[in-house]
Coordinates of C-alpha atoms in Angstrom, one line a residue:
X1 CA -25.5 -11.5 2.2
X2 CA -24.1 -8.4 0.5
X3 CA -21.8 -10.4 -1.7
X4 CA -19.6 -8.5 -4.1
X5 CA -20.6 -5.0 -2.9
X6 CA -19.6 -3.8 0.6
X7 CA -17.8 -0.5 0.7
X8 CA -17.3 2.1 3.4
X9 CA -16.4 5.8 3.7
X10 CA -16.3 8.3 6.6
X11 CA -18.8 11.1 6.3
X12 CA -17.9 14.8 7.0
X13 CA -19.6 14.6 10.4
X14 CA -17.6 11.5 11.5
X15 CA -20.2 8.9 10.8
X16 CA -19.4 5.9 8.6
X17 CA -21.5 5.2 5.5
X18 CA -21.8 1.6 4.3
X19 CA -23.1 0.9 0.9
X20 CA -23.9 -2.6 -0.6
X21 CA -25.4 -2.8 -4.0
X22 CA -28.4 -0.4 -3.6
X23 CA -28.7 -0.6 0.3
X24 CA -27.1 1.9 2.7
X25 CA -26.5 1.9 6.5
X26 CA -24.7 4.3 8.7
X27 CA -22.8 4.0 12.1
X28 CA -22.4 6.7 14.9
X29 CA -19.8 4.6 16.7
X30 CA -17.1 3.6 14.2
X31 CA -18.7 0.6 13.0
X32 CA -19.7 -1.1 16.2
X33 CA -23.5 -0.8 15.6
X34 CA -25.4 0.1 12.4
X35 CA -28.6 1.9 11.5
X36 CA -31.6 0.2 9.7
X37 CA -31.1 -0.2 6.0
X38 CA -32.3 2.5 3.6
X39 CA -32.3 3.2 0.0
X40 CA -31.4 6.3 -2.1
X41 CA -32.6 7.5 -5.5
X42 CA -30.8 10.0 -7.9
X43 CA -32.6 13.2 -9.4
X44 CA -33.9 10.8 -12.2
X45 CA -35.7 8.8 -9.6
X46 CA -33.5 5.7 -10.3
X47 CA -31.7 3.7 -7.5
X48 CA -28.2 4.8 -6.4
X49 CA -25.8 1.8 -6.5
X50 CA -25.3 -1.6 -8.1
X51 CA -22.7 -4.4 -8.2
X52 CA -19.1 -3.8 -7.2
X53 CA -20.3 -0.7 -5.1
X54 CA -17.3 1.6 -4.3
X55 CA -17.5 4.7 -2.1
X56 CA -15.2 7.5 -2.0
X57 CA -14.9 10.9 0.0
X58 CA -15.0 14.1 -2.2
X59 CA -14.5 17.8 -1.2
X60 CA -16.5 19.3 1.4
X61 CA -19.6 17.2 2.4
X62 CA -19.4 15.4 -0.8
X63 CA -19.2 11.6 -1.5
X64 CA -19.1 9.6 -4.7
X65 CA -20.2 6.2 -5.5
X66 CA -19.2 4.1 -8.5
X67 CA -21.0 0.8 -9.4
X68 CA -21.8 -1.5 -12.2
X69 CA -25.0 -0.6 -14.2
X70 CA -26.7 -2.7 -16.9
X71 CA -27.9 -0.3 -19.4
X72 CA -29.0 -2.8 -22.2
X73 CA -29.4 -6.4 -23.1
X74 CA -26.8 -8.9 -22.5
X75 CA -23.2 -8.6 -21.2
X76 CA -22.4 -5.8 -23.4
X77 CA -24.8 -3.8 -21.4
X78 CA -22.8 -3.8 -18.3
X79 CA -20.8 -0.7 -17.6
X80 CA -19.5 1.5 -14.7
X81 CA -21.1 4.7 -13.6
X82 CA -20.4 7.4 -10.9
X83 CA -22.9 9.2 -8.7
X84 CA -22.1 12.4 -6.9
X85 CA -23.8 13.7 -3.6
X86 CA -23.0 17.0 -2.2
X87 CA -24.6 16.6 1.2
X88 CA -23.2 13.3 2.7
X89 CA -25.4 11.0 0.6
X90 CA -28.7 12.5 1.3
X91 CA -29.4 13.6 -2.3
X92 CA -27.6 12.2 -5.5
X93 CA -27.1 13.8 -8.9
X94 CA -27.6 11.7 -12.1
X95 CA -24.8 9.2 -12.8
X96 CA -22.0 9.8 -15.2
X97 CA -20.6 6.8 -17.2
X98 CA -16.9 6.3 -16.7
X99 CA -16.4 3.2 -18.8
X100 CA -16.0 2.8 -22.6
X101 CA -19.6 2.2 -24.1
X102 CA -20.3 -1.0 -25.8
X103 CA -17.7 -3.0 -24.0
X104 CA -18.7 -5.2 -21.1
X105 CA -16.9 -3.4 -18.1
X106 CA -16.9 -4.6 -14.4
X107 CA -15.7 -3.1 -11.0
X108 CA -14.4 -4.7 -8.0
X109 CA -16.0 -3.6 -4.8
X110 CA -14.4 -0.9 -2.6
X111 CA -11.8 -0.2 -5.2
X112 CA -11.7 3.7 -5.7
X113 CA -8.7 5.6 -4.4
X114 CA -8.6 9.4 -4.0
X115 CA -4.9 10.4 -4.3
X116 CA -3.1 13.2 -2.3
X117 CA -3.6 15.6 -5.2
X118 CA -7.4 14.9 -5.2
X119 CA -7.6 12.7 -8.3
X120 CA -10.2 10.0 -8.0
X121 CA -8.8 6.7 -9.6
X122 CA -11.0 3.7 -10.4
X123 CA -9.5 0.6 -11.8
X124 CA -11.9 -1.4 -13.8
X125 CA -11.6 -4.6 -16.1
X126 CA -13.2 -5.7 -19.4
X127 CA -14.1 -9.2 -20.2
X128 CA -14.5 -10.7 -23.8
X129 CA -15.3 -14.1 -25.2
X130 CA -17.9 -16.8 -24.9
X131 CA -19.6 -17.2 -21.5
X132 CA -21.4 -20.5 -22.5
X133 CA -21.2 -23.0 -25.3
X134 CA -24.0 -24.0 -27.6
X135 CA -27.4 -24.7 -25.9
X136 CA -26.2 -22.6 -23.0
X137 CA -23.7 -25.3 -21.8
X138 CA -21.8 -24.2 -18.9
X139 CA -18.0 -24.1 -18.6
X140 CA -16.4 -26.8 -16.5
X141 CA -16.3 -26.1 -12.7
X142 CA -13.4 -26.8 -10.5
X143 CA -13.3 -30.0 -8.9
X144 CA -11.6 -33.2 -7.7
X145 CA -11.9 -36.9 -8.0
X146 CA -13.3 -38.3 -4.6
X147 CA -13.6 -42.0 -4.5
X148 CA -13.8 -42.3 -8.2
X149 CA -16.5 -39.5 -8.5
X150 CA -16.1 -36.0 -9.8
X151 CA -17.0 -33.6 -7.0
X152 CA -17.3 -29.8 -7.8
X153 CA -15.4 -27.7 -5.4
X154 CA -16.3 -24.3 -6.8
X155 CA -18.2 -22.8 -9.7
X156 CA -16.2 -19.7 -10.5
X157 CA -12.5 -20.6 -10.5
X158 CA -12.5 -21.5 -14.1
X159 CA -13.3 -18.4 -16.2
X160 CA -13.8 -18.8 -20.0
X161 CA -13.4 -15.2 -20.7
X162 CA -10.3 -13.1 -21.5
X163 CA -10.1 -10.1 -19.3
X164 CA -7.8 -7.0 -19.0
X165 CA -7.6 -4.0 -16.7
X166 CA -7.7 -0.2 -17.3
X167 CA -8.0 2.8 -15.1
X168 CA -10.6 5.7 -15.1
X169 CA -9.5 8.9 -13.4
X170 CA -11.2 12.3 -12.6
X171 CA -9.6 15.5 -11.5
X172 CA -13.0 17.4 -10.9
X173 CA -14.7 15.1 -8.2
X174 CA -16.1 12.8 -10.6
X175 CA -17.8 15.2 -13.0
X176 CA -15.7 14.2 -16.0
X177 CA -13.5 11.1 -16.6
X178 CA -10.3 10.1 -18.6
X179 CA -8.8 6.6 -19.3
X180 CA -5.2 5.7 -18.7
X181 CA -3.2 6.7 -21.8
X182 CA -1.3 3.6 -22.4
X183 CA -3.9 1.0 -23.0
X184 CA -5.1 -2.1 -21.2
X185 CA -3.1 -4.1 -18.7
X186 CA -2.6 -7.9 -19.0
X187 CA 0.0 -10.5 -18.4
X188 CA 2.4 -10.4 -21.3
X189 CA 5.7 -11.6 -20.0
X190 CA 6.5 -13.5 -23.3
X191 CA 4.1 -14.0 -26.2
X192 CA 5.3 -17.7 -26.4
X193 CA 5.4 -18.5 -22.8
X194 CA 3.1 -16.4 -20.4
X195 CA 0.2 -14.5 -21.8
X196 CA -2.8 -14.5 -19.5
X197 CA -5.6 -12.5 -18.1
X198 CA -5.9 -10.0 -15.2
X199 CA -9.1 -8.8 -13.4
X200 CA -10.8 -7.5 -10.3
X201 CA -7.9 -4.9 -9.7
X202 CA -7.4 -2.8 -6.6
X203 CA -5.3 0.2 -6.2
X204 CA -3.7 2.4 -3.6
X205 CA -1.4 5.4 -3.4
X206 CA 2.0 4.2 -1.9
X207 CA 3.4 7.6 -2.0
X208 CA 2.4 11.0 -3.5
X209 CA 1.8 10.3 -7.2
X210 CA 3.1 6.6 -6.9
X211 CA 0.3 4.2 -7.3
X212 CA 0.2 0.4 -6.7
X213 CA -2.2 -1.9 -8.4
X214 CA -3.0 -5.6 -7.6
X215 CA -4.9 -7.9 -9.9
X216 CA -6.3 -11.3 -9.7
X217 CA -4.9 -13.8 -12.0
X218 CA -5.2 -17.6 -12.9
X219 CA -1.4 -18.3 -12.6
X220 CA -0.9 -18.8 -9.0
X221 CA 0.3 -15.4 -7.9
X222 CA -1.1 -12.0 -7.4
X223 CA 0.3 -9.6 -10.1
X224 CA 1.1 -5.9 -9.6
X225 CA 1.6 -2.9 -11.6
X226 CA 2.9 0.7 -10.8
X227 CA 2.1 4.2 -11.9
X228 CA 4.3 7.1 -11.2
X229 CA 2.1 9.8 -12.6
X230 CA -1.1 9.2 -10.4
X231 CA -2.6 6.6 -12.8
X232 CA -2.1 7.9 -16.5
X233 CA 0.5 5.3 -17.2
X234 CA 1.4 1.9 -15.7
X235 CA 4.1 -0.6 -15.8
X236 CA 3.5 -4.0 -17.3
X237 CA 2.1 -6.3 -14.6
X238 CA 4.5 -8.5 -13.0
X239 CA 4.3 -11.4 -10.4
X240 CA 4.5 -10.5 -6.7
X241 CA 5.9 -12.8 -4.1
X242 CA 2.3 -13.6 -2.8
X243 CA 1.2 -17.0 -4.0
X244 CA -2.5 -16.9 -4.5
X245 CA -5.8 -18.8 -5.3
X246 CA -7.7 -17.5 -8.4
X247 CA -9.2 -14.8 -6.3
X248 CA -8.8 -11.1 -5.9
X249 CA -6.7 -9.2 -3.3
X250 CA -7.4 -6.0 -1.5
X251 CA -4.7 -3.3 -1.1
X252 CA -4.7 -0.2 0.9
X253 CA -2.4 2.2 2.6
X254 CA -2.3 2.6 6.4
X255 CA -2.1 5.9 8.2
X256 CA 1.5 5.3 8.9
X257 CA 2.3 4.9 5.3
X258 CA 2.7 1.1 5.4
X259 CA 0.9 -1.1 2.8
X260 CA -1.7 -3.7 3.8
X261 CA -2.9 -6.4 1.5
X262 CA -5.4 -9.1 2.3
X263 CA -5.8 -12.0 0.0
X264 CA -6.4 -15.8 -0.4
X265 CA -3.0 -17.4 0.1
X266 CA -2.6 -20.8 -1.7
X267 CA 0.4 -23.1 -1.7
X268 CA 1.1 -25.5 -4.3
X269 CA 0.2 -28.3 -1.8
X270 CA -3.0 -26.8 -0.9
X271 CA -3.8 -26.5 -4.7
X272 CA -3.0 -30.2 -5.2
X273 CA -5.3 -31.0 -2.3
X274 CA -8.2 -29.1 -3.9
X275 CA -8.4 -26.1 -1.8
X276 CA -9.9 -22.9 -3.3
X277 CA -10.0 -19.7 -1.5
X278 CA -9.3 -21.5 1.8
X279 CA -6.8 -19.4 3.6
X280 CA -7.5 -15.7 4.2
X281 CA -4.1 -14.1 4.7
X282 CA -2.7 -10.5 5.2
X283 CA 0.7 -8.9 4.8
X284 CA 2.3 -5.6 5.5
X285 CA 4.9 -3.8 3.5
X286 CA 7.1 -1.2 5.4
X287 CA 9.1 -0.2 2.3
X288 CA 6.4 0.9 -0.3
X289 CA 5.7 -2.7 -1.7
X290 CA 9.1 -4.2 -2.3
X291 CA 8.8 -6.5 0.6
X292 CA 5.9 -8.2 2.3
X293 CA 5.8 -9.5 5.9

Protein backbone atom coordinates (compact mmCIF):
# COMPACT_ATOMS: atom_id res chain seq x y z
CA UNK A 1 0.00 0.00 0.00
CA UNK A 2 2.99 2.32 0.27
CA UNK A 3 3.55 2.16 -3.50
CA UNK A 4 6.62 4.16 -4.67
CA UNK A 5 7.70 5.26 -1.22
CA UNK A 6 9.26 2.71 1.16
CA UNK A 7 12.70 3.54 2.52
CA UNK A 8 14.65 2.44 5.59
CA UNK A 9 17.56 3.61 7.69
CA UNK A 10 19.14 2.50 10.95
CA UNK A 11 18.93 5.05 13.76
CA UNK A 12 21.74 5.90 16.20
CA UNK A 13 20.21 3.63 18.88
CA UNK A 14 19.95 0.56 16.61
CA UNK A 15 16.27 0.89 15.78
CA UNK A 16 15.17 0.81 12.14
CA UNK A 17 13.10 3.72 10.83
CA UNK A 18 10.74 3.11 7.92
CA UNK A 19 9.26 6.05 5.99
CA UNK A 20 6.67 5.86 3.24
CA UNK A 21 5.22 9.06 1.81
CA UNK A 22 4.27 10.90 5.05
CA UNK A 23 3.94 7.81 7.27
CA UNK A 24 6.60 6.51 9.67
CA UNK A 25 7.08 3.28 11.64
CA UNK A 26 9.97 1.93 13.72
CA UNK A 27 11.29 -1.53 14.53
CA UNK A 28 13.22 -2.57 17.65
CA UNK A 29 14.05 -6.07 16.39
CA UNK A 30 15.67 -5.60 13.00
CA UNK A 31 12.45 -5.43 11.03
CA UNK A 32 10.58 -8.45 12.42
CA UNK A 33 7.88 -6.35 14.06
CA UNK A 34 6.86 -2.73 13.62
CA UNK A 35 5.32 0.05 15.68
CA UNK A 36 2.02 1.72 14.92
CA UNK A 37 2.18 4.30 12.16
CA UNK A 38 2.84 7.93 13.09
CA UNK A 39 3.34 11.27 11.34
CA UNK A 40 5.94 14.01 11.70
CA UNK A 41 5.80 17.73 10.88
CA UNK A 42 8.67 20.17 10.34
CA UNK A 43 9.20 23.51 12.10
CA UNK A 44 6.77 25.12 9.63
CA UNK A 45 4.03 22.71 10.67
CA UNK A 46 4.05 20.93 7.29
CA UNK A 47 4.10 17.13 6.90
CA UNK A 48 7.53 15.56 6.48
CA UNK A 49 7.76 13.28 3.44
CA UNK A 50 6.15 12.79 0.07
CA UNK A 51 6.45 10.64 -3.02
CA UNK A 52 9.73 8.86 -3.72
CA UNK A 53 10.71 8.94 -0.05
CA UNK A 54 14.41 8.33 0.61
CA UNK A 55 16.08 8.20 4.06
CA UNK A 56 19.78 8.56 4.85
CA UNK A 57 21.85 8.48 8.04
CA UNK A 58 23.68 11.73 8.84
CA UNK A 59 26.35 12.60 11.39
CA UNK A 60 25.68 11.89 15.06
CA UNK A 61 22.00 11.28 15.74
CA UNK A 62 21.01 12.97 12.50
CA UNK A 63 18.95 11.56 9.65
CA UNK A 64 17.83 13.11 6.39
CA UNK A 65 14.83 12.53 4.17
CA UNK A 66 14.37 13.48 0.53
CA UNK A 67 11.00 13.37 -1.20
CA UNK A 68 9.03 14.92 -4.02
CA UNK A 69 7.05 18.01 -3.10
CA UNK A 70 4.44 19.70 -5.27
CA UNK A 71 4.89 23.40 -4.67
CA UNK A 72 2.70 24.81 -7.44
CA UNK A 73 0.05 24.03 -10.01
CA UNK A 74 0.65 21.35 -12.63
CA UNK A 75 3.64 19.14 -13.34
CA UNK A 76 6.13 22.01 -13.21
CA UNK A 77 5.38 22.35 -9.51
CA UNK A 78 7.00 18.99 -8.74
CA UNK A 79 10.44 19.19 -7.18
CA UNK A 80 12.66 17.35 -4.70
CA UNK A 81 13.30 18.67 -1.20
CA UNK A 82 15.40 17.49 1.76
CA UNK A 83 14.53 17.57 5.46
CA UNK A 84 17.07 17.23 8.29
CA UNK A 85 16.55 15.88 11.80
CA UNK A 86 19.21 16.10 14.51
CA UNK A 87 17.44 13.77 16.95
CA UNK A 88 16.69 10.58 15.05
CA UNK A 89 13.50 11.80 13.40
CA UNK A 90 11.68 13.25 16.39
CA UNK A 91 11.87 16.87 15.18
CA UNK A 92 12.58 18.18 11.67
CA UNK A 93 14.00 21.36 10.22
CA UNK A 94 12.39 23.20 7.29
CA UNK A 95 13.02 21.50 3.94
CA UNK A 96 15.73 22.65 1.52
CA UNK A 97 15.08 22.35 -2.21
CA UNK A 98 17.74 20.30 -4.01
CA UNK A 99 16.24 20.25 -7.54
CA UNK A 100 16.21 23.00 -10.17
CA UNK A 101 13.17 25.31 -9.75
CA UNK A 102 10.66 25.40 -12.60
CA UNK A 103 11.56 21.98 -14.01
CA UNK A 104 9.45 18.91 -13.16
CA UNK A 105 11.85 16.73 -11.15
CA UNK A 106 11.23 13.29 -9.67
CA UNK A 107 12.90 10.90 -7.22
CA UNK A 108 12.96 7.10 -7.13
CA UNK A 109 12.33 5.75 -3.63
CA UNK A 110 15.22 4.74 -1.34
CA UNK A 111 17.74 6.22 -3.77
CA UNK A 112 20.07 8.24 -1.50
CA UNK A 113 23.67 7.17 -0.96
CA UNK A 114 26.09 8.56 1.61
CA UNK A 115 29.62 7.94 0.42
CA UNK A 116 32.68 7.03 2.48
CA UNK A 117 33.69 10.72 2.48
CA UNK A 118 30.34 11.74 3.98
CA UNK A 119 28.95 13.22 0.75
CA UNK A 120 25.19 12.69 0.26
CA UNK A 121 24.33 11.79 -3.34
CA UNK A 122 20.76 11.97 -4.65
CA UNK A 123 20.09 10.93 -8.27
CA UNK A 124 16.94 12.51 -9.70
CA UNK A 125 15.29 12.69 -13.10
CA UNK A 126 13.51 15.40 -15.07
CA UNK A 127 10.59 14.86 -17.41
CA UNK A 128 9.45 16.93 -20.37
CA UNK A 129 6.79 16.71 -23.05
CA UNK A 130 3.03 16.27 -23.26
CA UNK A 131 1.46 13.86 -20.81
CA UNK A 132 -1.89 13.76 -22.61
CA UNK A 133 -3.30 14.78 -25.95
CA UNK A 134 -6.15 17.18 -26.75
CA UNK A 135 -9.24 16.75 -24.56
CA UNK A 136 -7.09 14.96 -21.99
CA UNK A 137 -6.66 11.89 -24.20
CA UNK A 138 -4.53 9.29 -22.45
CA UNK A 139 -1.43 7.80 -24.08
CA UNK A 140 -1.73 4.23 -25.36
CA UNK A 141 -1.33 1.52 -22.75
CA UNK A 142 0.69 -1.65 -23.24
CA UNK A 143 -1.37 -4.64 -24.27
CA UNK A 144 -1.84 -7.64 -26.52
CA UNK A 145 -4.46 -9.06 -28.85
CA UNK A 146 -6.33 -11.89 -27.10
CA UNK A 147 -8.85 -13.74 -29.26
CA UNK A 148 -9.01 -10.75 -31.54
CA UNK A 149 -9.60 -8.22 -28.75
CA UNK A 150 -7.14 -5.67 -27.39
CA UNK A 151 -6.44 -6.34 -23.71
CA UNK A 152 -4.44 -3.88 -21.65
CA UNK A 153 -1.65 -5.54 -19.71
CA UNK A 154 -0.35 -2.36 -18.07
CA UNK A 155 -0.90 1.35 -17.95
CA UNK A 156 2.58 2.68 -17.31
CA UNK A 157 4.97 0.95 -19.68
CA UNK A 158 4.56 3.41 -22.51
CA UNK A 159 5.69 6.82 -21.28
CA UNK A 160 5.08 9.74 -23.66
CA UNK A 161 7.62 11.97 -21.90
CA UNK A 162 11.33 12.30 -22.52
CA UNK A 163 13.34 12.06 -19.32
CA UNK A 164 16.96 12.47 -18.29
CA UNK A 165 18.93 12.10 -15.07
CA UNK A 166 21.17 14.33 -13.02
CA UNK A 167 22.70 14.16 -9.55
CA UNK A 168 22.40 16.50 -6.58
CA UNK A 169 25.01 16.20 -3.83
CA UNK A 170 25.78 17.77 -0.47
CA UNK A 171 28.99 17.89 1.57
CA UNK A 172 27.42 19.49 4.67
CA UNK A 173 24.81 16.93 5.74
CA UNK A 174 22.14 18.27 3.41
CA UNK A 175 22.23 21.96 4.30
CA UNK A 176 23.34 23.07 0.81
CA UNK A 177 23.30 21.27 -2.55
CA UNK A 178 25.13 21.26 -5.87
CA UNK A 179 24.43 19.59 -9.21
CA UNK A 180 26.85 17.35 -11.10
CA UNK A 181 28.94 19.59 -13.32
CA UNK A 182 28.65 17.76 -16.65
CA UNK A 183 24.92 18.00 -17.39
CA UNK A 184 22.06 15.57 -17.71
CA UNK A 185 22.52 11.87 -18.47
CA UNK A 186 20.60 10.18 -21.29
CA UNK A 187 21.10 7.38 -23.80
CA UNK A 188 23.15 8.83 -26.63
CA UNK A 189 25.04 6.05 -28.35
CA UNK A 190 24.52 7.55 -31.80
CA UNK A 191 22.30 10.50 -32.77
CA UNK A 192 21.13 8.56 -35.83
CA UNK A 193 20.59 5.23 -34.12
CA UNK A 194 20.10 5.00 -30.36
CA UNK A 195 18.89 8.15 -28.65
CA UNK A 196 16.52 7.52 -25.77
CA UNK A 197 15.43 8.39 -22.26
CA UNK A 198 16.60 7.24 -18.84
CA UNK A 199 14.83 7.70 -15.52
CA UNK A 200 14.27 6.29 -12.00
CA UNK A 201 18.01 6.19 -11.19
CA UNK A 202 19.60 4.43 -8.24
CA UNK A 203 23.23 4.76 -7.15
CA UNK A 204 25.76 3.08 -4.87
CA UNK A 205 29.43 3.50 -3.95
CA UNK A 206 31.35 0.56 -5.41
CA UNK A 207 34.65 1.73 -3.90
CA UNK A 208 35.76 5.00 -2.27
CA UNK A 209 34.89 7.83 -4.66
CA UNK A 210 33.72 5.43 -7.39
CA UNK A 211 29.94 5.45 -7.84
CA UNK A 212 27.74 3.26 -10.02
CA UNK A 213 24.34 4.41 -11.23
CA UNK A 214 21.65 2.23 -12.78
CA UNK A 215 18.75 3.66 -14.77
CA UNK A 216 15.43 2.51 -16.13
CA UNK A 217 15.13 2.57 -19.92
CA UNK A 218 12.71 1.52 -22.64
CA UNK A 219 15.23 -0.34 -24.79
CA UNK A 220 15.29 -3.73 -23.05
CA UNK A 221 18.35 -3.26 -20.85
CA UNK A 222 19.25 -1.65 -17.56
CA UNK A 223 21.76 1.11 -18.34
CA UNK A 224 24.63 2.18 -16.09
CA UNK A 225 26.96 5.13 -15.65
CA UNK A 226 30.08 5.59 -13.52
CA UNK A 227 31.49 8.48 -11.52
CA UNK A 228 35.11 8.54 -10.37
CA UNK A 229 34.82 11.76 -8.37
CA UNK A 230 31.99 10.96 -5.94
CA UNK A 231 29.22 12.11 -8.27
CA UNK A 232 30.41 15.38 -9.81
CA UNK A 233 30.98 13.95 -13.31
CA UNK A 234 29.67 10.81 -14.99
CA UNK A 235 30.40 8.54 -17.92
CA UNK A 236 27.82 8.42 -20.71
CA UNK A 237 25.17 5.75 -19.93
CA UNK A 238 25.86 2.36 -21.47
CA UNK A 239 23.89 -0.88 -21.57
CA UNK A 240 24.56 -3.50 -18.89
CA UNK A 241 24.29 -7.23 -19.52
CA UNK A 242 20.97 -7.26 -17.60
CA UNK A 243 17.95 -7.61 -19.89
CA UNK A 244 15.04 -5.78 -18.37
CA UNK A 245 11.41 -4.84 -18.59
CA UNK A 246 10.60 -1.14 -18.74
CA UNK A 247 11.08 -0.91 -15.00
CA UNK A 248 13.68 0.42 -12.55
CA UNK A 249 16.38 -1.51 -10.74
CA UNK A 250 17.70 -1.09 -7.19
CA UNK A 251 21.47 -1.22 -6.65
CA UNK A 252 23.31 -1.44 -3.35
CA UNK A 253 26.69 -2.37 -1.85
CA UNK A 254 26.80 -5.27 0.59
CA UNK A 255 28.95 -5.19 3.74
CA UNK A 256 31.57 -7.41 2.05
CA UNK A 257 31.92 -4.93 -0.84
CA UNK A 258 30.00 -6.98 -3.39
CA UNK A 259 27.26 -5.24 -5.37
CA UNK A 260 23.64 -6.44 -5.33
CA UNK A 261 21.07 -5.48 -7.93
CA UNK A 262 17.36 -6.37 -7.89
CA UNK A 263 15.40 -5.78 -11.08
CA UNK A 264 12.66 -7.07 -13.39
CA UNK A 265 14.41 -9.41 -15.80
CA UNK A 266 12.64 -9.88 -19.11
CA UNK A 267 13.76 -12.09 -21.99
CA UNK A 268 12.86 -11.44 -25.62
CA UNK A 269 10.49 -14.41 -25.54
CA UNK A 270 8.76 -13.10 -22.43
CA UNK A 271 8.31 -9.71 -24.08
CA UNK A 272 6.72 -11.36 -27.12
CA UNK A 273 4.35 -13.25 -24.83
CA UNK A 274 3.18 -9.98 -23.32
CA UNK A 275 4.87 -10.18 -19.92
CA UNK A 276 5.61 -6.95 -18.06
CA UNK A 277 7.50 -6.80 -14.74
CA UNK A 278 6.81 -10.51 -14.35
CA UNK A 279 10.11 -11.90 -13.11
CA UNK A 280 11.85 -10.29 -10.11
CA UNK A 281 15.53 -11.18 -10.28
CA UNK A 282 18.70 -10.46 -8.36
CA UNK A 283 22.38 -10.60 -9.27
CA UNK A 284 25.66 -10.10 -7.44
CA UNK A 285 28.90 -8.65 -8.74
CA UNK A 286 32.09 -9.59 -6.90
CA UNK A 287 34.36 -7.40 -9.02
CA UNK A 288 32.82 -3.95 -8.74
CA UNK A 289 30.14 -4.23 -11.41
CA UNK A 290 32.02 -5.71 -14.38
CA UNK A 291 30.51 -9.21 -14.18
CA UNK A 292 27.08 -10.15 -12.77
CA UNK A 293 26.19 -13.57 -11.39
